[in-house]
CSV table of C-alpha atoms in Angstrom, one decimal:
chain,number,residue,atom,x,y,z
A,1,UNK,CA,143.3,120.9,112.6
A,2,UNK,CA,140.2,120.8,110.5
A,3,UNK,CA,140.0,117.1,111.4
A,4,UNK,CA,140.3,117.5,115.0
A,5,UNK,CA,137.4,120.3,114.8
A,6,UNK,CA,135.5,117.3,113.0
A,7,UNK,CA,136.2,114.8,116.3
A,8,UNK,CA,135.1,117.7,118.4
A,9,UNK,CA,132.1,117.9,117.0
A,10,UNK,CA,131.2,114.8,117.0
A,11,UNK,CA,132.2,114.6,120.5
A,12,UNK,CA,130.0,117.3,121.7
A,13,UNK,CA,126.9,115.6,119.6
A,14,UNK,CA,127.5,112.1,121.1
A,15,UNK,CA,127.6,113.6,124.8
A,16,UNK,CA,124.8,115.9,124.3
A,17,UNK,CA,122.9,113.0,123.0
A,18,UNK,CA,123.6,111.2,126.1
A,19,UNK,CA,123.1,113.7,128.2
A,20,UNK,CA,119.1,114.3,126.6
A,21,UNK,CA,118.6,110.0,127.0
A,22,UNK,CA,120.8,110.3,130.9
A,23,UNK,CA,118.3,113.3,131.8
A,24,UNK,CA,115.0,112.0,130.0
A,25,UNK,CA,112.9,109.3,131.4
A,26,UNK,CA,110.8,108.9,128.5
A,27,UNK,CA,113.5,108.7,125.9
A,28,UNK,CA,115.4,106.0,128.5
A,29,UNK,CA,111.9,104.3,128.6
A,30,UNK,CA,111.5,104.3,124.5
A,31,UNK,CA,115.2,102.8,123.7
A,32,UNK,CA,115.0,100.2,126.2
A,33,UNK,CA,111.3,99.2,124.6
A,34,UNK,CA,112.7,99.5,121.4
A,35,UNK,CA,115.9,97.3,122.3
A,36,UNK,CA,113.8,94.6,123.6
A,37,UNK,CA,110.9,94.4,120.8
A,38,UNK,CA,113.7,94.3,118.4
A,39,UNK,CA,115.1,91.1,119.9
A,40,UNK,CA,111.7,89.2,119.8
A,41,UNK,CA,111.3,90.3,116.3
A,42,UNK,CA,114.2,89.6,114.9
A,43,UNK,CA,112.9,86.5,116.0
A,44,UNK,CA,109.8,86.2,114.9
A,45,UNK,CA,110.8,88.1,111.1
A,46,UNK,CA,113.2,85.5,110.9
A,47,UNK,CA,110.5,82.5,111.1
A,48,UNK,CA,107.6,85.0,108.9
A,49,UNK,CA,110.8,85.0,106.1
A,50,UNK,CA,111.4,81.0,106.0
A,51,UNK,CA,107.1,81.1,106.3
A,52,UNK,CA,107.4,83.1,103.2
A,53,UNK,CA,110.1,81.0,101.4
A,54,UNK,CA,108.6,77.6,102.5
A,55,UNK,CA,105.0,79.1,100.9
A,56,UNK,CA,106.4,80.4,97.6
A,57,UNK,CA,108.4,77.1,97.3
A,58,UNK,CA,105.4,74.8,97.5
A,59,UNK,CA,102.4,76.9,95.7
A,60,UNK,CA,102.9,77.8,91.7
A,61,UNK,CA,103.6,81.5,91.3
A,62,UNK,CA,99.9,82.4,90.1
A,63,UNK,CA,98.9,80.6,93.9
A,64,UNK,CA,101.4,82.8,95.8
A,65,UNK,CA,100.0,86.0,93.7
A,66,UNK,CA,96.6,85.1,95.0
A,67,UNK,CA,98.2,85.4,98.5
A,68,UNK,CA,99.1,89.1,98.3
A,69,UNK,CA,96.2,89.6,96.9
A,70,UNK,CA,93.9,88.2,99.6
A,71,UNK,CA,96.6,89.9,102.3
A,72,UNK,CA,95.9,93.3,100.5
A,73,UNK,CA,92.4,92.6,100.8
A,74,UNK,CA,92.5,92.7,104.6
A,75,UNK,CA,95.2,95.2,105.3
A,76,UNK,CA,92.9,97.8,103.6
A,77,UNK,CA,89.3,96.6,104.7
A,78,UNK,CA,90.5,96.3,108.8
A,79,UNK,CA,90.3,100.3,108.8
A,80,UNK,CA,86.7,100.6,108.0
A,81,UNK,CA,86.1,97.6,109.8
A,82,UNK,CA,87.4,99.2,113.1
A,83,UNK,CA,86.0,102.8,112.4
A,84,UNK,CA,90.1,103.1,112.9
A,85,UNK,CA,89.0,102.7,116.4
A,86,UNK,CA,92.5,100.9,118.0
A,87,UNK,CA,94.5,104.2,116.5
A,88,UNK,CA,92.3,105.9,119.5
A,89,UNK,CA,93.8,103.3,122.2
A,90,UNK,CA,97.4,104.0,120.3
A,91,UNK,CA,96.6,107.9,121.6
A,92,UNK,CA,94.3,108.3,124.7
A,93,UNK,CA,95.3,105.1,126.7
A,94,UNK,CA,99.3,105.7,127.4
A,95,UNK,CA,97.8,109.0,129.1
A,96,UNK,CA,94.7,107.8,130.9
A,97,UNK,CA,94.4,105.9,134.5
A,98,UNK,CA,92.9,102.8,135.4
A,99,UNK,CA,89.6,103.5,135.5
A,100,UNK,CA,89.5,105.7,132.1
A,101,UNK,CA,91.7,103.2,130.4
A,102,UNK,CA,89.2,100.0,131.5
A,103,UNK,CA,86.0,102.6,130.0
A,104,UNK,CA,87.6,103.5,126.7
A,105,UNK,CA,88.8,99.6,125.7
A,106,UNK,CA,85.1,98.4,126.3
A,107,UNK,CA,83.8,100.9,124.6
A,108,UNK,CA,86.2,99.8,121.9
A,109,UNK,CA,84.9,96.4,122.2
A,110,UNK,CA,80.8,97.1,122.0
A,111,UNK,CA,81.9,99.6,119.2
A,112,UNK,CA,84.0,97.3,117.3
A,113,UNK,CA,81.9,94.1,117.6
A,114,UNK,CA,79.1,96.4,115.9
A,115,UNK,CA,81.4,98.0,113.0
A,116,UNK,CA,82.6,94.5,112.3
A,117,UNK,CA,79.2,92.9,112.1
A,118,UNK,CA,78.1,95.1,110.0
A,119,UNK,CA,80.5,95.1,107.8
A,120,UNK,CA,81.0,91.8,107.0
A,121,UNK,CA,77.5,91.7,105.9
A,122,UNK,CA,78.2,94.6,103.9
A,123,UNK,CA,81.0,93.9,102.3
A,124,UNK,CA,79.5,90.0,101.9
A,125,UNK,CA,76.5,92.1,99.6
A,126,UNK,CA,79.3,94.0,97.5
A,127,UNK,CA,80.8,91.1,95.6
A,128,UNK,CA,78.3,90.3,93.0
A,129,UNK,CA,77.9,94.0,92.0
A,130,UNK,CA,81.5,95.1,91.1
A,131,UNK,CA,84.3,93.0,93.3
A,132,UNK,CA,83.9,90.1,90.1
A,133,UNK,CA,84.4,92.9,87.4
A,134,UNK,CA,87.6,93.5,89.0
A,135,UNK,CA,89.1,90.0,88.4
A,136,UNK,CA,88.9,89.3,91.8
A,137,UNK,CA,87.2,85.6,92.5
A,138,UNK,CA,84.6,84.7,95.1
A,139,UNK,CA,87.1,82.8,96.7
A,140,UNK,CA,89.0,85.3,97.2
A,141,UNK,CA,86.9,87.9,98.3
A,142,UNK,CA,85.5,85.4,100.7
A,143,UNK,CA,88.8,84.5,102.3
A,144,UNK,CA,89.6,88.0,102.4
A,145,UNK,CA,86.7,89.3,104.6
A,146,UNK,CA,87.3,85.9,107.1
A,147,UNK,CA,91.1,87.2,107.0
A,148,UNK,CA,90.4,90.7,107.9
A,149,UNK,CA,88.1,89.9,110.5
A,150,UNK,CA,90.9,87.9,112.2
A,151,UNK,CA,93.3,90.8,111.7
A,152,UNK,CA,90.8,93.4,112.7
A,153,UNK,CA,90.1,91.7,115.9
A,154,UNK,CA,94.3,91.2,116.2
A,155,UNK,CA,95.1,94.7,115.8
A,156,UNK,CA,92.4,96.0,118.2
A,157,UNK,CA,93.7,93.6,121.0
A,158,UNK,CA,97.4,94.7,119.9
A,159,UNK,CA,96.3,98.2,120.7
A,160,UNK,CA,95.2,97.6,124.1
A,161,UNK,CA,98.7,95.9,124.9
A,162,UNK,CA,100.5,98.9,123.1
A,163,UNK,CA,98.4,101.7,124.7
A,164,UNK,CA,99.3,100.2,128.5
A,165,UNK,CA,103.1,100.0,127.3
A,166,UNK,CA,103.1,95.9,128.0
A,167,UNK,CA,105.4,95.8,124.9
A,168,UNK,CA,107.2,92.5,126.6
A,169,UNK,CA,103.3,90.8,126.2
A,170,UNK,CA,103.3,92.2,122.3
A,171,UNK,CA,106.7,90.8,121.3
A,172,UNK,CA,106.1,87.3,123.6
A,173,UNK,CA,102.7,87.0,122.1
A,174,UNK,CA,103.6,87.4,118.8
A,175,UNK,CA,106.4,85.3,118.7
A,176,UNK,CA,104.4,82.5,120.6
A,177,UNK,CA,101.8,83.0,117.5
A,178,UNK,CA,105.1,83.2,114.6
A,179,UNK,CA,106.1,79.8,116.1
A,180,UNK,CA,102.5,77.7,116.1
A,181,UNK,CA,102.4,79.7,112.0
A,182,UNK,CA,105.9,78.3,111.4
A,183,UNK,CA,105.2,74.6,113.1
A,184,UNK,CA,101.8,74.5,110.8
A,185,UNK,CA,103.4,75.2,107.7
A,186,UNK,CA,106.2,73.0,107.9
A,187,UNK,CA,103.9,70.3,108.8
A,188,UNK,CA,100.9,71.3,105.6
A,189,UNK,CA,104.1,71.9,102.8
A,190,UNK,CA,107.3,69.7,104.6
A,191,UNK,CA,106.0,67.3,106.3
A,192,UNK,CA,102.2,66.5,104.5
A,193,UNK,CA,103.2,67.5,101.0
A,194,UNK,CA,100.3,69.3,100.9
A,195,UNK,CA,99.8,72.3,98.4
A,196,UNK,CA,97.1,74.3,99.0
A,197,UNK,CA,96.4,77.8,99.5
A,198,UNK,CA,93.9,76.8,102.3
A,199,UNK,CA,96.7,75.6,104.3
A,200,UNK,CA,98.6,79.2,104.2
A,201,UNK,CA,95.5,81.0,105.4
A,202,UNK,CA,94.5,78.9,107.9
A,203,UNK,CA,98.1,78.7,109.9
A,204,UNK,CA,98.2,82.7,109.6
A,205,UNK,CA,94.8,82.5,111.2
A,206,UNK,CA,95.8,80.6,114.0
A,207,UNK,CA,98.7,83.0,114.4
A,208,UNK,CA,96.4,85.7,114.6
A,209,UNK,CA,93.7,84.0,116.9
A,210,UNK,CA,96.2,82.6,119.4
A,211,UNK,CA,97.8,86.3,120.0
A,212,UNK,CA,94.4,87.8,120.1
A,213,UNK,CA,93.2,85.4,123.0
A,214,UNK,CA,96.6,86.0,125.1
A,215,UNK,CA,96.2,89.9,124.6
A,216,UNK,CA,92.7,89.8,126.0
A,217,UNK,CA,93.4,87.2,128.8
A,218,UNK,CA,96.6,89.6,129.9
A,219,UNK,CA,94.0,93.1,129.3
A,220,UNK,CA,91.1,91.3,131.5
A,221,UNK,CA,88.3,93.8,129.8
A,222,UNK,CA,85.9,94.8,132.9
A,223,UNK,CA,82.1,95.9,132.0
A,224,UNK,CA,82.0,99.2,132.3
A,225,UNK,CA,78.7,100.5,133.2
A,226,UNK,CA,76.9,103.2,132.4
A,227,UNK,CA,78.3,104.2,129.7
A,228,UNK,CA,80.2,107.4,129.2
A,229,UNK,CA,79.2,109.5,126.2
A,230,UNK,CA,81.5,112.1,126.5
A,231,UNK,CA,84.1,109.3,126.0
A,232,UNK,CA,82.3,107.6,123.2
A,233,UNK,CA,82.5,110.9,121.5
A,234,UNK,CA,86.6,111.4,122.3
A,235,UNK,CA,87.2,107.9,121.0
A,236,UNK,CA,85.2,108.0,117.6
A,237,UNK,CA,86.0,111.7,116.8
A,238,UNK,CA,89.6,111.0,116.8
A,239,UNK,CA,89.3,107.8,115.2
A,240,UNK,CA,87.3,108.9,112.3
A,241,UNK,CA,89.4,111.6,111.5
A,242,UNK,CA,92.5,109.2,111.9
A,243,UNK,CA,90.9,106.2,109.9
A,244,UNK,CA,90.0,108.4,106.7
A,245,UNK,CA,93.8,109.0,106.5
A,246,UNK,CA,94.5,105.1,107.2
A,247,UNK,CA,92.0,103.6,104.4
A,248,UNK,CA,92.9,106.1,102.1
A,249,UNK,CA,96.5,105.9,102.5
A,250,UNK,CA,95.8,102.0,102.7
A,251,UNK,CA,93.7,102.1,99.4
A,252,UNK,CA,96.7,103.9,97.4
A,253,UNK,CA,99.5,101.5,99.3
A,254,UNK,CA,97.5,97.8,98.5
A,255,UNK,CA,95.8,99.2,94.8
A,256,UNK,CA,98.9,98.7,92.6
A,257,UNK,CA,98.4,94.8,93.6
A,258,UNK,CA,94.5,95.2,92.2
A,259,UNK,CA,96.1,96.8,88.8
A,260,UNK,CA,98.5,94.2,88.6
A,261,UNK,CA,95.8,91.3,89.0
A,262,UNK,CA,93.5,93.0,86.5
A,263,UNK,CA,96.1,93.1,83.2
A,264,UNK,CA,98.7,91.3,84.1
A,265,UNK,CA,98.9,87.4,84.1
A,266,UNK,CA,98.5,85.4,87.2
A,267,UNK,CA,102.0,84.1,87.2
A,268,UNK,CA,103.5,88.1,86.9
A,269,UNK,CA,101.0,88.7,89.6
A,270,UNK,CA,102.8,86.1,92.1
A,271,UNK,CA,106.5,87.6,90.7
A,272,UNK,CA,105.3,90.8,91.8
A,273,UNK,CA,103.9,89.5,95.1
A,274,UNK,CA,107.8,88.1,95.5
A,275,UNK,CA,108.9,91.4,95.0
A,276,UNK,CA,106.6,94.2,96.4
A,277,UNK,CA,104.6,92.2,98.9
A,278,UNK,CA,107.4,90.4,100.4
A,279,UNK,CA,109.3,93.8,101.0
A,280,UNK,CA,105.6,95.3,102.2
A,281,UNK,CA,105.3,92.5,104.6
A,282,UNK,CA,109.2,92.5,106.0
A,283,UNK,CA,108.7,96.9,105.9
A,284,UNK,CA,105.7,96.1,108.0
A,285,UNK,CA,107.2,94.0,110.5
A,286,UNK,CA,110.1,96.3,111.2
A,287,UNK,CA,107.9,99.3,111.2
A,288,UNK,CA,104.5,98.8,112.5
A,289,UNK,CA,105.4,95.8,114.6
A,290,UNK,CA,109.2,97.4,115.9
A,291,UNK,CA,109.5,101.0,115.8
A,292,UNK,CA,105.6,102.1,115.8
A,293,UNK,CA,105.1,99.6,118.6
A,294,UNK,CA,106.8,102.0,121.1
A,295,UNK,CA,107.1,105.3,119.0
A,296,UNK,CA,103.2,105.5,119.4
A,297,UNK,CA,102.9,106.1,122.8
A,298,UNK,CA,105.7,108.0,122.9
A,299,UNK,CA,104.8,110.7,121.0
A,300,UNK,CA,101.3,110.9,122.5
A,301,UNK,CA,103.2,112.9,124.8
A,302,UNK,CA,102.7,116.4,123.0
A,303,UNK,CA,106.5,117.5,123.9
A,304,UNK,CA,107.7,114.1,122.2
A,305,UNK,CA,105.6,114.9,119.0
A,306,UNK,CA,107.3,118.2,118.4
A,307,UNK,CA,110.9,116.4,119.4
A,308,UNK,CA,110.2,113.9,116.8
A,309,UNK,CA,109.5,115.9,114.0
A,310,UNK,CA,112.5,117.9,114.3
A,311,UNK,CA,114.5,114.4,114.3
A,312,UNK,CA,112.8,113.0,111.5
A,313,UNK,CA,113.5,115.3,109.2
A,314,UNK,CA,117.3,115.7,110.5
A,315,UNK,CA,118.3,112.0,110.1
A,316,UNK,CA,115.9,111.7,106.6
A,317,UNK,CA,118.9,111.0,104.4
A,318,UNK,CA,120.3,108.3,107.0
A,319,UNK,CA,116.5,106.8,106.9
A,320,UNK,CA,116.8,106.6,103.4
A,321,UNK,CA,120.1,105.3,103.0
A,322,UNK,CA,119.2,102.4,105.8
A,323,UNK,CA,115.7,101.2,104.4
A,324,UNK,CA,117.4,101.0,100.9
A,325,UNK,CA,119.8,99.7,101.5
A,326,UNK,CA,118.9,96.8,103.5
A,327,UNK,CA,115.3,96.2,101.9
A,328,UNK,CA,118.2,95.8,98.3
A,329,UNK,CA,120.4,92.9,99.8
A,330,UNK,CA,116.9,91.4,102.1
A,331,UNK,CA,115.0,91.5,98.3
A,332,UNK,CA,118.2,89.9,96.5
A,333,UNK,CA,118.9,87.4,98.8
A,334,UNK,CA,115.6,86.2,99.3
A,335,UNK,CA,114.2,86.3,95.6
A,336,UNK,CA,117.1,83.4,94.9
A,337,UNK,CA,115.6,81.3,97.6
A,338,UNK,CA,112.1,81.2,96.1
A,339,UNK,CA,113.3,79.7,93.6
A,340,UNK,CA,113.8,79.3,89.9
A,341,UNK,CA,109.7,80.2,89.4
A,342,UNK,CA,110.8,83.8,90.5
A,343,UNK,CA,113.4,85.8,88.3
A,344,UNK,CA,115.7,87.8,89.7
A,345,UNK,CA,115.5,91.2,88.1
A,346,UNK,CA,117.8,94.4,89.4
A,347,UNK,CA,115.5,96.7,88.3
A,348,UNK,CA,112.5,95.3,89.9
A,349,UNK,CA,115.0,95.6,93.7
A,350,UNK,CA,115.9,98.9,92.9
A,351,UNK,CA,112.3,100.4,92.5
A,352,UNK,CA,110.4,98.3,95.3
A,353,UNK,CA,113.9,99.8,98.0
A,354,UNK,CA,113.4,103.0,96.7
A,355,UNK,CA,109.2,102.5,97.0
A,356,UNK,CA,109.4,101.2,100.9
A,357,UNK,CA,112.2,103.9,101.7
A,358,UNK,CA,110.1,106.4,101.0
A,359,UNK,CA,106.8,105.2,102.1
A,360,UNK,CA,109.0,104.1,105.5
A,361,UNK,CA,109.4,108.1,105.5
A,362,UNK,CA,105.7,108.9,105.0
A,363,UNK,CA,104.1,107.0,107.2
A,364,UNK,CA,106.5,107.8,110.3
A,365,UNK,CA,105.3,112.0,109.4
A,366,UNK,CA,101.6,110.3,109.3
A,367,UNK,CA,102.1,108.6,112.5
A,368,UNK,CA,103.8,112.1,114.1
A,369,UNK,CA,100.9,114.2,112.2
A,370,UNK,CA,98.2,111.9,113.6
A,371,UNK,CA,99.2,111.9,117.1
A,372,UNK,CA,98.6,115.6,117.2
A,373,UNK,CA,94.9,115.6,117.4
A,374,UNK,CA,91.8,114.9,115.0
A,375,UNK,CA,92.3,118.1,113.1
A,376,UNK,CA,95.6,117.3,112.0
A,377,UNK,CA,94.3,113.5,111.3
A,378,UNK,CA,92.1,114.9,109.2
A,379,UNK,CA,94.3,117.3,106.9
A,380,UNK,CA,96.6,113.8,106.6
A,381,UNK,CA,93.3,112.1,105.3
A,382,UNK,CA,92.7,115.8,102.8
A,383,UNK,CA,96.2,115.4,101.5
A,384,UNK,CA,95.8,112.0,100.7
A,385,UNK,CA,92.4,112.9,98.5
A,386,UNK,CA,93.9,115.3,96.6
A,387,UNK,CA,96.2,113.4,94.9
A,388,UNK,CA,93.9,109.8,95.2
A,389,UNK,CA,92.7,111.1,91.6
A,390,UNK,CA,96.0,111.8,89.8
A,391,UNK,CA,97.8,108.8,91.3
A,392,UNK,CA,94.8,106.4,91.0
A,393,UNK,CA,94.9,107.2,86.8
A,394,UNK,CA,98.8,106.9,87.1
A,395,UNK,CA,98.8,103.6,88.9
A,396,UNK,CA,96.1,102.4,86.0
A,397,UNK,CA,98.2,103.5,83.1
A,398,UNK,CA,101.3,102.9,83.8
A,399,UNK,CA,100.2,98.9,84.8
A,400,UNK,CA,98.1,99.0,81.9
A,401,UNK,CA,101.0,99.8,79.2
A,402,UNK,CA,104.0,98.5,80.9
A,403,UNK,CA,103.2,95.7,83.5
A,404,UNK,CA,104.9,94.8,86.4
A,405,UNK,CA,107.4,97.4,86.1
A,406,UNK,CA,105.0,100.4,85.2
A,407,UNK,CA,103.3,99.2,88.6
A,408,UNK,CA,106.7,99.7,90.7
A,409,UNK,CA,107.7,103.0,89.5
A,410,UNK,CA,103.9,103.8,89.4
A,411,UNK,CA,104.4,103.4,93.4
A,412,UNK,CA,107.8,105.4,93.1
A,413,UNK,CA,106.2,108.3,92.1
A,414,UNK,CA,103.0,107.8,94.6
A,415,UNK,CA,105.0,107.4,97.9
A,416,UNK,CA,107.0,110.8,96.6
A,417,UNK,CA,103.8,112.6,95.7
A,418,UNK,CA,102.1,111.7,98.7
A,419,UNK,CA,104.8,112.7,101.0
A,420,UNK,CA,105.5,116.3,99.0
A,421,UNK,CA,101.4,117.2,98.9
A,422,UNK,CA,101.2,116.3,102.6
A,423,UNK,CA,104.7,118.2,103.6
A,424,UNK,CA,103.1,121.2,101.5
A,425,UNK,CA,100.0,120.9,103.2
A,426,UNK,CA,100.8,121.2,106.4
A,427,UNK,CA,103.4,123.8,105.9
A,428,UNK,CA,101.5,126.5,103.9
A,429,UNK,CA,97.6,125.3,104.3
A,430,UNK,CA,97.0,124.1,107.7
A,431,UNK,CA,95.4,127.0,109.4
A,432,UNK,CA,93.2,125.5,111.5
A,433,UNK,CA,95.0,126.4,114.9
A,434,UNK,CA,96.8,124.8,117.6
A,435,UNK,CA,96.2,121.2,118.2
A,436,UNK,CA,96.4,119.7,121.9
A,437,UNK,CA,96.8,116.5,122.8
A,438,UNK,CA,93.3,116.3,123.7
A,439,UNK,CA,92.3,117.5,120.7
């Protein structure tokens, strides 16, 4: 009897689950996008993992630390670059007609070609004031700013394609671009024997270049003339609210790699590239470039927002158990195929799993919080600042006194820090009213 209760519970769930997707257009629309950009990257994570593998195989481990290090470089300096200006096109475009949609991606385009001049030269004057203290070469700086330029200029055409819902043009596009990376680094490491880092960087630039100039072909940006103000001020209010959130939550997620660099040796700097930035770039493939691909616009229906925070934090222990789980066997499995440079160490799987499950976790509740309107960007971006000081000095001392692993459960305790002070923020402290979706 109490079994058959079980069954008819489960029975009920299953059918009024069906029932919600049978009855919902928008939920039929999300799980066939997310069906079909899960094909394509299964695909395309596939050739970024023998990329990976081929790359750690041919370059020393010190080389393939100087990798993560230039990566992390331009996954946190593409925010300020942008303003955080394609997070805007993630929210107002999926809801906006032809004409608005044409007016708010070229203002996204004379604002953005602006922001990214101007940084460049910025951060170009930075370096020989404090970037050299920080054990960080010219070289690498360098190589950094070229990389996130690429990327910035990547993710703003991305958001275009993902704010009209074209997700077949994403995943095509970026597979077409994993394929010409793959093709160029067989031929630089297989095929030409050769070794350097140069040769890395430049077939990820390619990658990058190749998707950007299909995404803007397909978008077709018209010149829209005059300019609206009132819609230069709805696309940089949100955006600056939003992109305080994404560099400071970007700073904490890419500074344990600084730490690392700075007291640890460069070949314990590539072993923990192996280990945390490998799992960081395959989290970041399934996450940003599978489910936040068609979550995003989504939720940028208000109704969805509020559905999907309710879900979230009812399947959070499955979430767990999944991104553990798999991110585990991925790490083990992979880690032997580097090589016998790269050590296999249980203790170093376990923390970086339990690090991305969380953080998998936090940044879906960012994601949800964001979409709600600049005022709830903003409190994301607050509760990120109040614990930058506390997990900045616990980042630097654990490193500091215990290396590679201080660093990983350093990043344990950050991810679960972050996501308690934000839960706590928005529970007891926001007070702030009602957002709208036009907020």
């Amino acid at each position: 009897m109490y079994f058959q209760n079980i069954l008819l519970k489960v029975n009920n769930k299953i059918s009024t689950f069906y029932q919600l997707i049978k009855k919902n257009q928008l939920i039929k629309e999300f799980l066939a996008n997310f069906s079909e950009v899960l094909i394509y990257k299964i695909i395309t994570g596939l050739l970024l993992v023998v990329v990976t593998i081929i790359t750690a195989r041919a370059v020393t481990p010190s080389e393939f630390g100087r990798i993560g290090i230039v990566n992390n470089l331009s996954y946190l300096l593409f925010v300020p670059m942008l303003l955080g200006v394609h997070s805007s096109m993630y929210k107002f475009l999926p809801t906006s007609n032809e004409t608005e949609c044409n007016e708010l991606i070229f203002i996204s385009v004379i604002g953005s070609s602006l922001s990214i001049s101007l940084f460049v030269l910025l951060f170009l004057g930075v370096f020989p004031f404090f970037i050299g203290e920080l054990n960080i070469t010219n070289y690498l700086w360098q190589t950094g700013i070229i990389m996130t330029v690429i990327l910035s200029l990547n993710v703003l055409s991305e958001s275009y394609l993902r704010g009209k819902k074209l997700f077949s043009e994403i995943c095509k596009y970026r597979l077409i671009g994993s394929v010409v990376n793959f093709m160029m680094i067989v031929l630089f490491y297989n095929g030409l024997h050769q070794n350097s880092l140069d040769y890395y960087f430049l077939s990820l630039a390619a990658s990058h270049i190749l998707f950007t100039i299909l995404a803007l072909f397909k978008i077709k940006i018209k010149i829209s003339t005059p300019i609206n103000w009132r819609k230069i001020k709805k696309v940089y209010q949100y955006c600056v609210s939003s992109s305080i959130s994404m560099f400071l939550g970007g700073f904490i997620f890419v500074s344990d790699m600084f730490f690392v660099n700075y007291f640890c040796s460069p070949e314990e700097v590539g072993l923990y590239n192996a280990y945390q930035g490998f799992c960081k770039n395959i989290f970041s493939v399934l996450f940003y470039e599978v489910f936040m691909v068609v979550f995003l616009p989504l939720i940028a229906h208000s109704n969805y927002n509020q559905l999907a925070k309710r879900k979230v934090s009812a399947y959070l222990p499955a979430i767990l158990v999944i991104a553990i789980t798999g991110s585990s066997l991925a790490m083990i499995f992979f880690i032997k195929l580097f090589g016998h440079n790269y050590q296999l160490n249980y203790l170093y799987v376990a923390l970086s799993s339990i690090s991305i499950a969380v953080y998998a976790i936090y940044q879906i509740k960012i994601a949800i919080y964001n979409m709600e309107g600049k005022k709830s960007a903003l409190m994301t971006g607050i509760t990120i600042l109040i614990c930058l000081p506390v997990l900045f000095f616990l980042q630097l001392m654990t490193t500091k006194y215990w290396g590679i692993t201080g660093a990983l459960v350093s990043v344990v305790f950050t991810n679960l820090l972050l996501l308690l002070v934000m839960e706590i923020g928005f529970r007891y402290f926001f007070f702030w009213g009602k957002n709208t979706i036009n907020d």
